[in-house]
Short mmCIF file of C-alpha atoms in Angstrom, two decimals:
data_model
loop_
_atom_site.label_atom_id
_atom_site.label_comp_id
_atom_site.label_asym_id
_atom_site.label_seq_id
_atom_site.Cartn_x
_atom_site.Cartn_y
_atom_site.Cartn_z
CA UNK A 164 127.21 39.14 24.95
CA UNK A 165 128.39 35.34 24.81
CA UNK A 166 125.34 34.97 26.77
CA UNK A 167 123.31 36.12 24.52
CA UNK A 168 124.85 34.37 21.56
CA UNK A 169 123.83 30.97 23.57
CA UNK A 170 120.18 31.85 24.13
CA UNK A 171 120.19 33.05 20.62
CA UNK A 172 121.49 29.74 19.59
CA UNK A 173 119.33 27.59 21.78
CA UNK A 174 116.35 29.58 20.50
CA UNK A 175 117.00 28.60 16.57
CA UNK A 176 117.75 24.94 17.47
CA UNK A 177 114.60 24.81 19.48
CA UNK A 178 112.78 26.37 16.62
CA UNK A 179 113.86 23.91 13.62
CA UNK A 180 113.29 20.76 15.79
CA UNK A 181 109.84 22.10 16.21
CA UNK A 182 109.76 22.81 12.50
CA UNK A 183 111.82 19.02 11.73
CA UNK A 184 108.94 17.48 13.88
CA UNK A 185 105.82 19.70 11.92
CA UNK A 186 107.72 18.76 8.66
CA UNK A 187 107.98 14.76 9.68
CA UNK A 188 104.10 14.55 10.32
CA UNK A 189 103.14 15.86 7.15
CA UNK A 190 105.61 13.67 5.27
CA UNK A 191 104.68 10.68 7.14
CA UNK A 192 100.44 11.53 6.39
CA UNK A 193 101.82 11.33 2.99
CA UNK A 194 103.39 8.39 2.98
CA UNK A 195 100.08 6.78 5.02
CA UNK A 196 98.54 8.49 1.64
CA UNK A 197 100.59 7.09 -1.22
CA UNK A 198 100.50 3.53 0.53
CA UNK A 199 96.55 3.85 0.47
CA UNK A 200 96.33 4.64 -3.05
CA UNK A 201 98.67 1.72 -4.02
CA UNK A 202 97.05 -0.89 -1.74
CA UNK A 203 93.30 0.66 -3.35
CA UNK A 204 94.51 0.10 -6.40
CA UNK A 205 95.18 -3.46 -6.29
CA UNK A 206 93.00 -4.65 -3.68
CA UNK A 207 89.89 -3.41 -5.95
CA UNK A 208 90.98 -2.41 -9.19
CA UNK A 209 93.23 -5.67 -9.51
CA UNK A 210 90.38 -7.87 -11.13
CA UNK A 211 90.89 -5.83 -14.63
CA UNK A 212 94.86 -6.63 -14.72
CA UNK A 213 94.37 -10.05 -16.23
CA UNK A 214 93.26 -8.42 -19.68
CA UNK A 215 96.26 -6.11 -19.88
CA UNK A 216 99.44 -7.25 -22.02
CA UNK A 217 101.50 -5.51 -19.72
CA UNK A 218 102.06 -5.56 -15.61
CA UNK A 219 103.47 -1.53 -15.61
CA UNK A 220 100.09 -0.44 -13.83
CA UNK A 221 100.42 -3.42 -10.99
CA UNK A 222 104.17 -2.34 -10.67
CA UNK A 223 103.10 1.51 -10.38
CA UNK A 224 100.98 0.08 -7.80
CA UNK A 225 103.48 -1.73 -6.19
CA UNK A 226 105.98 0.72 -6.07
CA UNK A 227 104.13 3.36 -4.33
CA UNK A 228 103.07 0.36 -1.41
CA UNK A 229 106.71 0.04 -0.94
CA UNK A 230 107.72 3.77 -0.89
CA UNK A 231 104.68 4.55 1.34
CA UNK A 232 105.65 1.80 3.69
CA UNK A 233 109.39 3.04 3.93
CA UNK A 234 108.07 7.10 4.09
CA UNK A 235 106.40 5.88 7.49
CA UNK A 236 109.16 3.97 8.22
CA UNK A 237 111.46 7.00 7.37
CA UNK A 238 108.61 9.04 9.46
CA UNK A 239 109.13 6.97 12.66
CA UNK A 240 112.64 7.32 12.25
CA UNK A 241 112.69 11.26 11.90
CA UNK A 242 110.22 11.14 15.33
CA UNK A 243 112.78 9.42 17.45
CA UNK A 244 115.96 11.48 15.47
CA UNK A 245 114.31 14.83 16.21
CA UNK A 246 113.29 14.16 20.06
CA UNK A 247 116.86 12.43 20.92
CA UNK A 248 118.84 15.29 18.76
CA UNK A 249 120.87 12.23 17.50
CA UNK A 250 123.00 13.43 14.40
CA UNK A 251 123.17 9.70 13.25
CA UNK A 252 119.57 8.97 13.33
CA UNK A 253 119.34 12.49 11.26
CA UNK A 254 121.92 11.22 8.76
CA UNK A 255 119.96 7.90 8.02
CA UNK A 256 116.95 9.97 8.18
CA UNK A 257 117.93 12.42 5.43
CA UNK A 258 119.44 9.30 3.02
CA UNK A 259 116.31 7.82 3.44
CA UNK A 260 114.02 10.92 2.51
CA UNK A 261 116.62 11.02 -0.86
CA UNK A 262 116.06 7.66 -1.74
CA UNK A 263 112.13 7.68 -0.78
CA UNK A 264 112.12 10.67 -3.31
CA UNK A 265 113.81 8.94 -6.20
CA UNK A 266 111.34 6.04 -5.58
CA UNK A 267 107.75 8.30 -5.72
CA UNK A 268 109.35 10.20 -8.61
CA UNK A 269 110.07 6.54 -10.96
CA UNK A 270 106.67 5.56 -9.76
CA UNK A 271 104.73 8.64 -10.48
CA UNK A 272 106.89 8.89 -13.89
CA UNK A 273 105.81 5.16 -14.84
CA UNK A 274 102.08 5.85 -14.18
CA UNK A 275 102.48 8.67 -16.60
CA UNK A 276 104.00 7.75 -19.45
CA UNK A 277 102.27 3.89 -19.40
CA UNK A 278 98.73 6.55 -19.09
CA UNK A 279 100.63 7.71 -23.17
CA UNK A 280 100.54 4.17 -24.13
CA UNK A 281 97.18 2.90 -22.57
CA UNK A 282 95.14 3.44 -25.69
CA UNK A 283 96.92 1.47 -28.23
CA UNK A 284 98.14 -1.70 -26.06
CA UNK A 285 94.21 -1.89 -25.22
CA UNK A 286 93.07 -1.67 -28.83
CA UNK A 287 95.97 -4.17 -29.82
CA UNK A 288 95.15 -6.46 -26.93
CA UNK A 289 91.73 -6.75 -25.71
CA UNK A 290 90.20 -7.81 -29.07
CA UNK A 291 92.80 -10.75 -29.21
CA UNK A 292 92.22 -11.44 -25.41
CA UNK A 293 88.44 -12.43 -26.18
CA UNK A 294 89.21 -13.79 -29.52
CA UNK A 295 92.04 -16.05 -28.13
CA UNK A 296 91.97 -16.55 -24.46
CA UNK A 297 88.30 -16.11 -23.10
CA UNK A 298 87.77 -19.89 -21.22
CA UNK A 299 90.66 -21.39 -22.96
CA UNK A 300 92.82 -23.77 -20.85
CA UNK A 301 95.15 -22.40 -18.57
CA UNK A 302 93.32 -18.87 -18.72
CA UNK A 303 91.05 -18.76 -16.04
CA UNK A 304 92.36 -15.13 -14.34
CA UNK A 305 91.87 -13.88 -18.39
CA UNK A 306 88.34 -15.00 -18.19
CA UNK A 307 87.62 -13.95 -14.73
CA UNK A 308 88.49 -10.55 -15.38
CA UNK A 309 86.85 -10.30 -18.70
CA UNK A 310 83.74 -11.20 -17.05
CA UNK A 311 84.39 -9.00 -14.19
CA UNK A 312 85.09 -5.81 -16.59
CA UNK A 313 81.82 -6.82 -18.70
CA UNK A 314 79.72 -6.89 -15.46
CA UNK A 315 81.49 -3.67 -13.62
CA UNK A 316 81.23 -1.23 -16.79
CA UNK A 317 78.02 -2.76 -18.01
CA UNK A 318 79.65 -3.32 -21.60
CA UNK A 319 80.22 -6.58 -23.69
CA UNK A 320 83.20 -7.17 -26.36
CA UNK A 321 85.83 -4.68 -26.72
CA UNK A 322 84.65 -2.58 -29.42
CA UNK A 323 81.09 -4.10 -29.65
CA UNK A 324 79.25 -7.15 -29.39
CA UNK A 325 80.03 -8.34 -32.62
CA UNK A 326 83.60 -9.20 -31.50
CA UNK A 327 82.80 -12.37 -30.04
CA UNK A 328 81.38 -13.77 -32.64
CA UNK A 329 85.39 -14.14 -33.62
CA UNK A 330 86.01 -15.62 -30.40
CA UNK A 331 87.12 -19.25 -29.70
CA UNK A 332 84.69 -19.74 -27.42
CA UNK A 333 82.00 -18.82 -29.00
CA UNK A 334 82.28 -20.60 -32.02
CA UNK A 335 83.15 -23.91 -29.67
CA UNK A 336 80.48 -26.84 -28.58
CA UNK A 337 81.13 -25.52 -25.25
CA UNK A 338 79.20 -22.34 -25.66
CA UNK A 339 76.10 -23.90 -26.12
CA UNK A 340 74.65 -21.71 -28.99
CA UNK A 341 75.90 -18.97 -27.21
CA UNK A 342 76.41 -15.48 -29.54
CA UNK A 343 77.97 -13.84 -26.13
CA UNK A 344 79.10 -15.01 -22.79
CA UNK A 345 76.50 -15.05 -20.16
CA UNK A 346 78.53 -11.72 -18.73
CA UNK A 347 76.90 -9.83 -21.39
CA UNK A 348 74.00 -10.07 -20.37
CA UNK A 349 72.28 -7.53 -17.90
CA UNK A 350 70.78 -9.64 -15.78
CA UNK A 351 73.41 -12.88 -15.71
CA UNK A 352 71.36 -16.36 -15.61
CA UNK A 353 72.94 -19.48 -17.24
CA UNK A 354 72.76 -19.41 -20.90
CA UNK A 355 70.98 -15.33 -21.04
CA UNK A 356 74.28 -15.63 -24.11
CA UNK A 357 72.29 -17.24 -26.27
CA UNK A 358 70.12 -14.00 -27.32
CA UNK A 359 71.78 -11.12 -28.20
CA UNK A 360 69.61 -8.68 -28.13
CA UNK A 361 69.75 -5.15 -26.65
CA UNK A 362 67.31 -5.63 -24.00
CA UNK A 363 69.45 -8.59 -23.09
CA UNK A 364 72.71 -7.62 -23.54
CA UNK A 365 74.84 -4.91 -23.18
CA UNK A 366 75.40 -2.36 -26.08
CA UNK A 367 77.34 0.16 -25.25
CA UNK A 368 79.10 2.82 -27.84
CA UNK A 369 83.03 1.90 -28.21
CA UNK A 370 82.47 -1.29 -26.30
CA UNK A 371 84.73 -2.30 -23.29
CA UNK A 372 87.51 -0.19 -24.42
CA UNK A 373 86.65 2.75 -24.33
CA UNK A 374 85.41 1.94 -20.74
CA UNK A 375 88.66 0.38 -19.31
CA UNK A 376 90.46 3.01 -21.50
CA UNK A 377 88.97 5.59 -19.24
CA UNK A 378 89.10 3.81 -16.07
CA UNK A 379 92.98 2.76 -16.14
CA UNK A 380 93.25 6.54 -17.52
CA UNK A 381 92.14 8.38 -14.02
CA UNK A 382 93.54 5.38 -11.82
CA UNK A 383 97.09 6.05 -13.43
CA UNK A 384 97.05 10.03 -13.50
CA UNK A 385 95.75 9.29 -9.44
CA UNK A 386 99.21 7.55 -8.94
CA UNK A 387 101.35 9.35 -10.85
CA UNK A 388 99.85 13.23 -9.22
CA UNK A 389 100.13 11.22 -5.71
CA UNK A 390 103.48 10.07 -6.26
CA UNK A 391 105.09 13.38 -7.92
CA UNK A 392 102.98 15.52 -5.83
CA UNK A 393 104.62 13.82 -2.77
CA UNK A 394 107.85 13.52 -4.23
CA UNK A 395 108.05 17.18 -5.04
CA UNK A 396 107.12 17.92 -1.23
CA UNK A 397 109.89 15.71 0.43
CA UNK A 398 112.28 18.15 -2.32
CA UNK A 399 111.34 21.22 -1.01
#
């Protein structure tokens, strides 16, 4: 009977290391997932931040680098704890997984609720942006990524075209006679600005708002579903 009971026993500890292990690999494939979707998100997508008032999408991003990174950190760890059936390793292991959970979950949180807010810090701020900042001194990143968004989503101003005609810039020596910047324009050759025309220029319903609107919309629901999603999976 007591030799039974040890077979028995053996038997279930053989079966949840296999399970451990089967578990680990899918949690570290996540965490190889969440890190890609951070590092995505800024390598391309970072050329937009410099018209945003705030940096809660960069810091979404950022966050779900660093939880990815420490999930396949965590994963390695759980590798080596399950093989050498060291109860230590499986301590620091399971700590880990708790604080890799509370991480994803404020990351996948922020991306939400900042996806609430996106509308009316864009309205608010993108009109002032190219009003105020567009090849001012000092604001070189602003005007990079204006002209970067106006190129990407084919639009120009951010409700219309009309909005630069408020804009420092514009109404400068330094534009030249310019009614837009040359990123406007649909084919970009030095001063194309100076003719505002629709078969020139962009003109696109709701301008570049409604266009970035969108765009940071999806990115942000991507990182908050990925980081939730995961989170909830490292709970159960």
């Amino acid at each position: 009977m007591a030799h039974y009971k040890v077979e028995q026993d053996d038997w279930l500890t053989v079966y949840l290391k296999y399970l451990l292990f089967i578990f680990n690999f899918f949690f570290w494939v996540g965490g190889a997932a969440v890190m890609a979707v951070g590092v995505w998100t800024l390598v391309e997508k970072s050329g937009y931040l410099g018209v945003l008032a705030s940096s809660t999408f960069a810091a979404s991003a950022y966050i779900l680098i660093f939880a990815g990174a420490l999930v396949m950190v965590t994963g390695f760890l759980g590798f080596g704890a399950v093989i050498r059936e060291d109860r230590g390793c499986l301590s620091a292991y399971f700590c880990l997984l708790l604080a890799i959970f509370l991480v994803e979950l404020v990351a996948g949180v922020l991306a939400h609720v900042y996806y609430q807010r996106l509308s009316d810090e864009l309205k608010q701020h993108l009109t002032r942006t190219l009003a105020e900042n567009y090849r001012q001194p000092g604001a070189a990143e602003i005007t990079a990524s204006v002209d970067r968004l106006q190129q990407d989503f084919k639009c120009c101003g951010s409700n219309s075209s009309a909005d630069w005609l408020q804009s420092s810039y514009i109404l400068s020596p330094e534009a030249e006679g310019r009614r837009v910047p040359d990123s406007c324009c649909k084919t970009v050759v030095a001063r194309c600005g100076q003719r505002a025309h629709p078969s020139n220029i962009y003109k696109v319903e709701g301008g570049c708002i409604s266009k970035l609107e969108q765009f940071l919309a999806d990115h942000l629901l991507l990182m908050g579903a990925v980081g939730i999603g995961v989170a909830c999976l490292q709970k159960t």
